[in-house]
Structures are given as C-alpha cells and as structure tokens.
JSON list of N, CA and C in Angstrom, two decimals:
[
{"chain": "A", "resi": 1, "resn": "MET", "atom": "N", "xyz": [-91.64, -12.11, -21.88]},
{"chain": "A", "resi": 1, "resn": "MET", "atom": "CA", "xyz": [-90.24, -11.92, -21.80]},
{"chain": "A", "resi": 1, "resn": "MET", "atom": "C", "xyz": [-89.36, -12.48, -22.48]},
{"chain": "A", "resi": 2, "resn": "GLY", "atom": "N", "xyz": [-88.07, -11.77, -22.70]},
{"chain": "A", "resi": 2, "resn": "GLY", "atom": "CA", "xyz": [-87.07, -12.48, -23.64]},
{"chain": "A", "resi": 2, "resn": "GLY", "atom": "C", "xyz": [-86.45, -13.16, -22.96]},
{"chain": "A", "resi": 3, "resn": "PRO", "atom": "N", "xyz": [-85.58, -14.10, -23.44]},
{"chain": "A", "resi": 3, "resn": "PRO", "atom": "CA", "xyz": [-84.74, -15.31, -23.00]},
{"chain": "A", "resi": 3, "resn": "PRO", "atom": "C", "xyz": [-83.89, -14.63, -21.84]},
{"chain": "A", "resi": 4, "resn": "VAL", "atom": "N", "xyz": [-83.10, -13.44, -21.96]},
{"chain": "A", "resi": 4, "resn": "VAL", "atom": "CA", "xyz": [-82.30, -12.95, -21.01]},
{"chain": "A", "resi": 4, "resn": "VAL", "atom": "C", "xyz": [-83.04, -12.23, -19.75]},
{"chain": "A", "resi": 5, "resn": "GLN", "atom": "N", "xyz": [-84.27, -11.84, -20.15]},
{"chain": "A", "resi": 5, "resn": "GLN", "atom": "CA", "xyz": [-85.14, -11.22, -18.85]},
{"chain": "A", "resi": 5, "resn": "GLN", "atom": "C", "xyz": [-85.66, -12.82, -18.00]},
{"chain": "A", "resi": 6, "resn": "ARG", "atom": "N", "xyz": [-86.01, -13.85, -18.81]},
{"chain": "A", "resi": 6, "resn": "ARG", "atom": "CA", "xyz": [-86.19, -15.07, -17.96]},
{"chain": "A", "resi": 6, "resn": "ARG", "atom": "C", "xyz": [-85.08, -15.55, -17.26]},
{"chain": "A", "resi": 7, "resn": "ALA", "atom": "N", "xyz": [-83.82, -15.40, -17.99]},
{"chain": "A", "resi": 7, "resn": "ALA", "atom": "CA", "xyz": [-82.79, -15.91, -17.32]},
{"chain": "A", "resi": 7, "resn": "ALA", "atom": "C", "xyz": [-82.34, -15.18, -15.89]},
{"chain": "A", "resi": 8, "resn": "PHE", "atom": "N", "xyz": [-82.53, -13.74, -16.20]},
{"chain": "A", "resi": 8, "resn": "PHE", "atom": "CA", "xyz": [-82.31, -12.90, -15.18]},
{"chain": "A", "resi": 8, "resn": "PHE", "atom": "C", "xyz": [-83.37, -13.14, -14.04]},
{"chain": "A", "resi": 9, "resn": "ALA", "atom": "N", "xyz": [-84.50, -13.33, -14.32]},
{"chain": "A", "resi": 9, "resn": "ALA", "atom": "CA", "xyz": [-85.92, -13.64, -13.28]},
{"chain": "A", "resi": 9, "resn": "ALA", "atom": "C", "xyz": [-85.35, -14.90, -12.78]},
{"chain": "A", "resi": 10, "resn": "GLY", "atom": "N", "xyz": [-85.20, -15.98, -13.60]},
{"chain": "A", "resi": 10, "resn": "GLY", "atom": "CA", "xyz": [-85.10, -17.30, -12.75]},
{"chain": "A", "resi": 10, "resn": "GLY", "atom": "C", "xyz": [-84.03, -17.49, -12.10]},
{"chain": "A", "resi": 11, "resn": "CYS", "atom": "N", "xyz": [-83.07, -16.89, -12.20]},
{"chain": "A", "resi": 11, "resn": "CYS", "atom": "CA", "xyz": [-81.76, -16.84, -11.36]},
{"chain": "A", "resi": 11, "resn": "CYS", "atom": "C", "xyz": [-81.69, -15.87, -10.10]},
{"chain": "A", "resi": 12, "resn": "GLY", "atom": "N", "xyz": [-82.60, -15.06, -10.19]},
{"chain": "A", "resi": 12, "resn": "GLY", "atom": "CA", "xyz": [-82.38, -13.74, -9.06]},
{"chain": "A", "resi": 12, "resn": "GLY", "atom": "C", "xyz": [-81.51, -12.79, -9.51]},
{"chain": "A", "resi": 13, "resn": "GLY", "atom": "N", "xyz": [-81.13, -12.94, -10.66]},
{"chain": "A", "resi": 13, "resn": "GLY", "atom": "CA", "xyz": [-80.15, -11.90, -11.44]},
{"chain": "A", "resi": 13, "resn": "GLY", "atom": "C", "xyz": [-80.92, -10.38, -11.45]},
{"chain": "A", "resi": 14, "resn": "PHE", "atom": "N", "xyz": [-81.16, -9.76, -10.40]},
{"chain": "A", "resi": 14, "resn": "PHE", "atom": "CA", "xyz": [-81.76, -8.37, -10.50]},
{"chain": "A", "resi": 14, "resn": "PHE", "atom": "C", "xyz": [-80.91, -7.46, -9.18]},
{"chain": "A", "resi": 15, "resn": "GLN", "atom": "N", "xyz": [-80.89, -6.06, -9.68]},
{"chain": "A", "resi": 15, "resn": "GLN", "atom": "CA", "xyz": [-80.81, -5.01, -8.51]},
{"chain": "A", "resi": 15, "resn": "GLN", "atom": "C", "xyz": [-81.81, -4.00, -8.48]},
{"chain": "A", "resi": 16, "resn": "CYS", "atom": "N", "xyz": [-81.64, -3.11, -8.28]},
{"chain": "A", "resi": 16, "resn": "CYS", "atom": "CA", "xyz": [-82.48, -2.06, -8.13]},
{"chain": "A", "resi": 16, "resn": "CYS", "atom": "C", "xyz": [-83.12, -1.71, -9.56]},
{"chain": "A", "resi": 17, "resn": "GLY", "atom": "N", "xyz": [-84.59, -1.04, -9.57]},
{"chain": "A", "resi": 17, "resn": "GLY", "atom": "CA", "xyz": [-85.28, -1.00, -10.67]},
{"chain": "A", "resi": 17, "resn": "GLY", "atom": "C", "xyz": [-84.73, -0.13, -11.80]},
{"chain": "A", "resi": 18, "resn": "TYR", "atom": "N", "xyz": [-83.73, 0.61, -11.36]},
{"chain": "A", "resi": 18, "resn": "TYR", "atom": "CA", "xyz": [-82.88, 1.38, -12.36]},
{"chain": "A", "resi": 18, "resn": "TYR", "atom": "C", "xyz": [-81.79, 0.79, -13.17]},
{"chain": "A", "resi": 19, "resn": "ARG", "atom": "N", "xyz": [-80.92, -0.08, -12.57]},
{"chain": "A", "resi": 19, "resn": "ARG", "atom": "CA", "xyz": [-80.00, -0.53, -13.15]},
{"chain": "A", "resi": 19, "resn": "ARG", "atom": "C", "xyz": [-80.30, -1.98, -13.98]},
{"chain": "A", "resi": 20, "resn": "THR", "atom": "N", "xyz": [-81.25, -2.89, -13.33]},
{"chain": "A", "resi": 20, "resn": "THR", "atom": "CA", "xyz": [-81.53, -4.13, -14.13]},
{"chain": "A", "resi": 20, "resn": "THR", "atom": "C", "xyz": [-81.79, -3.97, -15.61]},
{"chain": "A", "resi": 21, "resn": "PRO", "atom": "N", "xyz": [-82.85, -2.94, -15.75]},
{"chain": "A", "resi": 21, "resn": "PRO", "atom": "CA", "xyz": [-83.22, -2.73, -17.21]},
{"chain": "A", "resi": 21, "resn": "PRO", "atom": "C", "xyz": [-82.16, -2.56, -18.16]},
{"chain": "A", "resi": 22, "resn": "VAL", "atom": "N", "xyz": [-81.20, -1.72, -17.72]},
{"chain": "A", "resi": 22, "resn": "VAL", "atom": "CA", "xyz": [-79.96, -1.46, -18.45]},
{"chain": "A", "resi": 22, "resn": "VAL", "atom": "C", "xyz": [-79.09, -2.81, -18.63]},
{"chain": "A", "resi": 23, "resn": "VAL", "atom": "N", "xyz": [-78.82, -3.41, -17.56]},
{"chain": "A", "resi": 23, "resn": "VAL", "atom": "CA", "xyz": [-78.18, -4.76, -17.69]},
{"chain": "A", "resi": 23, "resn": "VAL", "atom": "C", "xyz": [-78.82, -5.50, -18.71]},
{"chain": "A", "resi": 24, "resn": "ILE", "atom": "N", "xyz": [-80.08, -5.53, -18.57]},
{"chain": "A", "resi": 24, "resn": "ILE", "atom": "CA", "xyz": [-80.81, -6.74, -19.56]},
{"chain": "A", "resi": 24, "resn": "ILE", "atom": "C", "xyz": [-80.64, -6.25, -21.11]},
{"chain": "A", "resi": 25, "resn": "THR", "atom": "N", "xyz": [-80.66, -4.84, -21.03]},
{"chain": "A", "resi": 25, "resn": "THR", "atom": "CA", "xyz": [-80.47, -4.37, -22.57]},
{"chain": "A", "resi": 25, "resn": "THR", "atom": "C", "xyz": [-79.07, -4.80, -22.64]},
{"chain": "A", "resi": 26, "resn": "LEU", "atom": "N", "xyz": [-78.16, -4.39, -22.09]},
{"chain": "A", "resi": 26, "resn": "LEU", "atom": "CA", "xyz": [-76.71, -4.38, -22.67]},
{"chain": "A", "resi": 26, "resn": "LEU", "atom": "C", "xyz": [-76.21, -6.04, -22.60]},
{"chain": "A", "resi": 27, "resn": "THR", "atom": "N", "xyz": [-77.03, -7.09, -21.72]},
{"chain": "A", "resi": 27, "resn": "THR", "atom": "CA", "xyz": [-76.53, -8.56, -21.85]},
{"chain": "A", "resi": 27, "resn": "THR", "atom": "C", "xyz": [-77.15, -8.83, -23.32]},
{"chain": "A", "resi": 28, "resn": "THR", "atom": "N", "xyz": [-78.36, -8.31, -23.66]},
{"chain": "A", "resi": 28, "resn": "THR", "atom": "CA", "xyz": [-78.96, -8.62, -24.83]},
{"chain": "A", "resi": 28, "resn": "THR", "atom": "C", "xyz": [-78.36, -8.30, -26.08]},
{"chain": "A", "resi": 29, "resn": "ALA", "atom": "N", "xyz": [-77.84, -7.16, -25.77]},
{"chain": "A", "resi": 29, "resn": "ALA", "atom": "CA", "xyz": [-77.12, -6.75, -27.05]},
{"chain": "A", "resi": 29, "resn": "ALA", "atom": "C", "xyz": [-75.46, -7.18, -27.20]},
{"chain": "A", "resi": 30, "resn": "LEU", "atom": "N", "xyz": [-74.82, -7.40, -26.16]},
{"chain": "A", "resi": 30, "resn": "LEU", "atom": "CA", "xyz": [-73.69, -8.26, -26.19]},
{"chain": "A", "resi": 30, "resn": "LEU", "atom": "C", "xyz": [-74.06, -9.57, -26.67]},
{"chain": "A", "resi": 31, "resn": "LEU", "atom": "N", "xyz": [-74.93, -10.37, -26.21]},
{"chain": "A", "resi": 31, "resn": "LEU", "atom": "CA", "xyz": [-75.03, -11.51, -26.81]},
{"chain": "A", "resi": 31, "resn": "LEU", "atom": "C", "xyz": [-75.36, -11.72, -28.10]},
{"chain": "A", "resi": 32, "resn": "ARG", "atom": "N", "xyz": [-75.81, -10.37, -28.91]},
{"chain": "A", "resi": 32, "resn": "ARG", "atom": "CA", "xyz": [-76.32, -10.50, -30.12]},
{"chain": "A", "resi": 32, "resn": "ARG", "atom": "C", "xyz": [-74.89, -10.59, -31.18]},
{"chain": "A", "resi": 33, "resn": "GLU", "atom": "N", "xyz": [-74.01, -9.69, -30.11]},
{"chain": "A", "resi": 33, "resn": "GLU", "atom": "CA", "xyz": [-72.72, -9.35, -31.10]},
{"chain": "A", "resi": 33, "resn": "GLU", "atom": "C", "xyz": [-71.54, -10.74, -30.70]},
{"chain": "A", "resi": 34, "resn": "HIS", "atom": "N", "xyz": [-71.81, -11.06, -29.57]},
{"chain": "A", "resi": 34, "resn": "HIS", "atom": "CA", "xyz": [-70.58, -12.15, -28.93]},
{"chain": "A", "resi": 34, "resn": "HIS", "atom": "C", "xyz": [-71.58, -13.18, -28.39]},
{"chain": "A", "resi": 35, "resn": "PRO", "atom": "N", "xyz": [-72.05, -13.96, -29.21]},
{"chain": "A", "resi": 35, "resn": "PRO", "atom": "CA", "xyz": [-72.85, -15.29, -28.61]},
{"chain": "A", "resi": 35, "resn": "PRO", "atom": "C", "xyz": [-72.18, -15.89, -27.51]},
{"chain": "A", "resi": 36, "resn": "VAL", "atom": "N", "xyz": [-70.84, -16.03, -27.65]},
{"chain": "A", "resi": 36, "resn": "VAL", "atom": "CA", "xyz": [-69.94, -16.69, -26.40]},
{"chain": "A", "resi": 36, "resn": "VAL", "atom": "C", "xyz": [-68.99, -15.86, -25.93]},
{"chain": "A", "resi": 37, "resn": "PRO", "atom": "N", "xyz": [-69.44, -14.44, -25.16]},
{"chain": "A", "resi": 37, "resn": "PRO", "atom": "CA", "xyz": [-68.34, -13.91, -24.91]},
{"chain": "A", "resi": 37, "resn": "PRO", "atom": "C", "xyz": [-67.29, -14.36, -23.60]},
{"chain": "A", "resi": 38, "resn": "ASP", "atom": "N", "xyz": [-65.99, -13.85, -23.73]},
{"chain": "A", "resi": 38, "resn": "ASP", "atom": "CA", "xyz": [-65.15, -14.18, -22.80]},
{"chain": "A", "resi": 38, "resn": "ASP", "atom": "C", "xyz": [-65.57, -13.25, -21.74]},
{"chain": "A", "resi": 39, "resn": "GLU", "atom": "N", "xyz": [-64.86, -13.51, -20.14]},
{"chain": "A", "resi": 39, "resn": "GLU", "atom": "CA", "xyz": [-65.25, -12.65, -19.32]},
{"chain": "A", "resi": 39, "resn": "GLU", "atom": "C", "xyz": [-64.51, -11.27, -19.39]},
{"chain": "A", "resi": 40, "resn": "GLU", "atom": "N", "xyz": [-63.48, -11.23, -20.26]},
{"chain": "A", "resi": 40, "resn": "GLU", "atom": "CA", "xyz": [-63.22, -9.47, -20.45]},
{"chain": "A", "resi": 40, "resn": "GLU", "atom": "C", "xyz": [-64.19, -8.67, -21.35]},
{"chain": "A", "resi": 41, "resn": "THR", "atom": "N", "xyz": [-64.96, -9.52, -22.20]},
{"chain": "A", "resi": 41, "resn": "THR", "atom": "CA", "xyz": [-65.75, -8.79, -22.87]},
{"chain": "A", "resi": 41, "resn": "THR", "atom": "C", "xyz": [-67.01, -8.25, -22.35]},
{"chain": "A", "resi": 42, "resn": "ILE", "atom": "N", "xyz": [-67.65, -9.49, -21.38]},
{"chain": "A", "resi": 42, "resn": "ILE", "atom": "CA", "xyz": [-68.67, -9.28, -20.40]},
{"chain": "A", "resi": 42, "resn": "ILE", "atom": "C", "xyz": [-68.22, -8.06, -19.46]},
{"chain": "A", "resi": 43, "resn": "ARG", "atom": "N", "xyz": [-67.08, -8.17, -18.77]},
{"chain": "A", "resi": 43, "resn": "ARG", "atom": "CA", "xyz": [-66.98, -6.75, -18.14]},
{"chain": "A", "resi": 43, "resn": "ARG", "atom": "C", "xyz": [-66.68, -5.61, -18.82]},
{"chain": "A", "resi": 44, "resn": "SER", "atom": "N", "xyz": [-66.15, -5.66, -20.12]},
{"chain": "A", "resi": 44, "resn": "SER", "atom": "CA", "xyz": [-66.01, -4.21, -20.53]},
{"chain": "A", "resi": 44, "resn": "SER", "atom": "C", "xyz": [-67.51, -3.72, -21.03]},
{"chain": "A", "resi": 45, "resn": "TRP", "atom": "N", "xyz": [-68.47, -4.78, -21.37]},
{"chain": "A", "resi": 45, "resn": "TRP", "atom": "CA", "xyz": [-69.73, -4.50, -21.77]},
{"chain": "A", "resi": 45, "resn": "TRP", "atom": "C", "xyz": [-70.60, -4.03, -20.46]},
{"chain": "A", "resi": 46, "resn": "ILE", "atom": "N", "xyz": [-70.70, -4.61, -19.68]},
{"chain": "A", "resi": 46, "resn": "ILE", "atom": "CA", "xyz": [-71.35, -4.19, -18.26]},
{"chain": "A", "resi": 46, "resn": "ILE", "atom": "C", "xyz": [-70.88, -3.05, -17.51]},
{"chain": "A", "resi": 47, "resn": "SER", "atom": "N", "xyz": [-69.27, -2.98, -17.67]},
{"chain": "A", "resi": 47, "resn": "SER", "atom": "CA", "xyz": [-68.74, -1.68, -16.73]},
{"chain": "A", "resi": 47, "resn": "SER", "atom": "C", "xyz": [-69.51, -0.32, -17.52]},
{"chain": "A", "resi": 48, "resn": "SER", "atom": "N", "xyz": [-69.82, -0.39, -18.55]},
{"chain": "A", "resi": 48, "resn": "SER", "atom": "CA", "xyz": [-70.57, 0.88, -18.87]},
{"chain": "A", "resi": 48, "resn": "SER", "atom": "C", "xyz": [-71.94, 1.59, -18.30]},
{"chain": "A", "resi": 49, "resn": "ASN", "atom": "N", "xyz": [-72.22, 0.25, -17.53]},
{"chain": "A", "resi": 49, "resn": "ASN", "atom": "CA", "xyz": [-73.37, 0.97, -16.63]},
{"chain": "A", "resi": 49, "resn": "ASN", "atom": "C", "xyz": [-73.02, 1.09, -15.34]},
{"chain": "A", "resi": 50, "resn": "VAL", "atom": "N", "xyz": [-73.19, 2.58, -14.76]},
{"chain": "A", "resi": 50, "resn": "VAL", "atom": "CA", "xyz": [-72.86, 2.92, -13.37]},
{"chain": "A", "resi": 50, "resn": "VAL", "atom": "C", "xyz": [-73.96, 2.68, -12.49]},
{"chain": "A", "resi": 51, "resn": "CYS", "atom": "N", "xyz": [-73.45, 1.83, -11.34]},
{"chain": "A", "resi": 51, "resn": "CYS", "atom": "CA", "xyz": [-74.33, 1.73, -10.25]},
{"chain": "A", "resi": 51, "resn": "CYS", "atom": "C", "xyz": [-74.36, 2.90, -9.32]},
{"chain": "A", "resi": 52, "resn": "ARG", "atom": "N", "xyz": [-75.45, 3.43, -8.90]},
{"chain": "A", "resi": 52, "resn": "ARG", "atom": "CA", "xyz": [-75.73, 4.35, -7.88]},
{"chain": "A", "resi": 52, "resn": "ARG", "atom": "C", "xyz": [-75.79, 3.62, -6.40]},
{"chain": "A", "resi": 53, "resn": "CYS", "atom": "N", "xyz": [-76.26, 2.45, -6.31]},
{"chain": "A", "resi": 53, "resn": "CYS", "atom": "CA", "xyz": [-76.77, 1.93, -4.98]},
{"chain": "A", "resi": 53, "resn": "CYS", "atom": "C", "xyz": [-75.32, 1.14, -4.21]},
{"chain": "A", "resi": 54, "resn": "THR", "atom": "N", "xyz": [-74.44, 1.07, -5.01]},
{"chain": "A", "resi": 54, "resn": "THR", "atom": "CA", "xyz": [-73.07, 0.31, -4.39]},
{"chain": "A", "resi": 54, "resn": "THR", "atom": "C", "xyz": [-72.09, 0.99, -4.54]},
{"chain": "A", "resi": 55, "resn": "GLY", "atom": "N", "xyz": [-72.23, 2.25, -4.72]},
{"chain": "A", "resi": 55, "resn": "GLY", "atom": "CA", "xyz": [-70.49, 2.96, -4.54]},
{"chain": "A", "resi": 55, "resn": "GLY", "atom": "C", "xyz": [-70.23, 3.25, -5.85]},
{"chain": "A", "resi": 56, "resn": "TYR", "atom": "N", "xyz": [-70.95, 3.14, -6.99]},
{"chain": "A", "resi": 56, "resn": "TYR", "atom": "CA", "xyz": [-70.24, 3.74, -8.09]},
{"chain": "A", "resi": 56, "resn": "TYR", "atom": "C", "xyz": [-69.67, 2.03, -8.94]},
{"chain": "A", "resi": 57, "resn": "ARG", "atom": "N", "xyz": [-70.01, 1.07, -8.25]},
{"chain": "A", "resi": 57, "resn": "ARG", "atom": "CA", "xyz": [-69.38, -0.09, -8.64]},
{"chain": "A", "resi": 57, "resn": "ARG", "atom": "C", "xyz": [-70.17, -0.90, -9.62]}
]
C-alpha cells in the first residue's frame, strides 16, 4: 500500500467499495500537485467524485 492508502486504512477513512478507490486516487493526485493543500483546494478536488450512497454528497 502507498502512504495515502495506509493513512486511509489507519484512520478508518473509507466508505463504500466504489467511492474509496476514487477518493484515494484523487487524494494521491492532489498531494502530488499540492503537497500542502488548503481546505478550498481539497474540497474542489474531492467534489468531483459523486457518492451514490449518501444522496450524491
């Protein structure tokens, strides 16, 4: 596992089997481009992934 995967697993940061891989991929890419992202940047990147489990939020 990579560092982002380990962090998600270690902190219980997972959701359904569909969304988690995408969020891990987005987080890895985000941290490559923005090693210390601000909250607005994080929200912008993560918002591109639509969750069907929680009413599309």
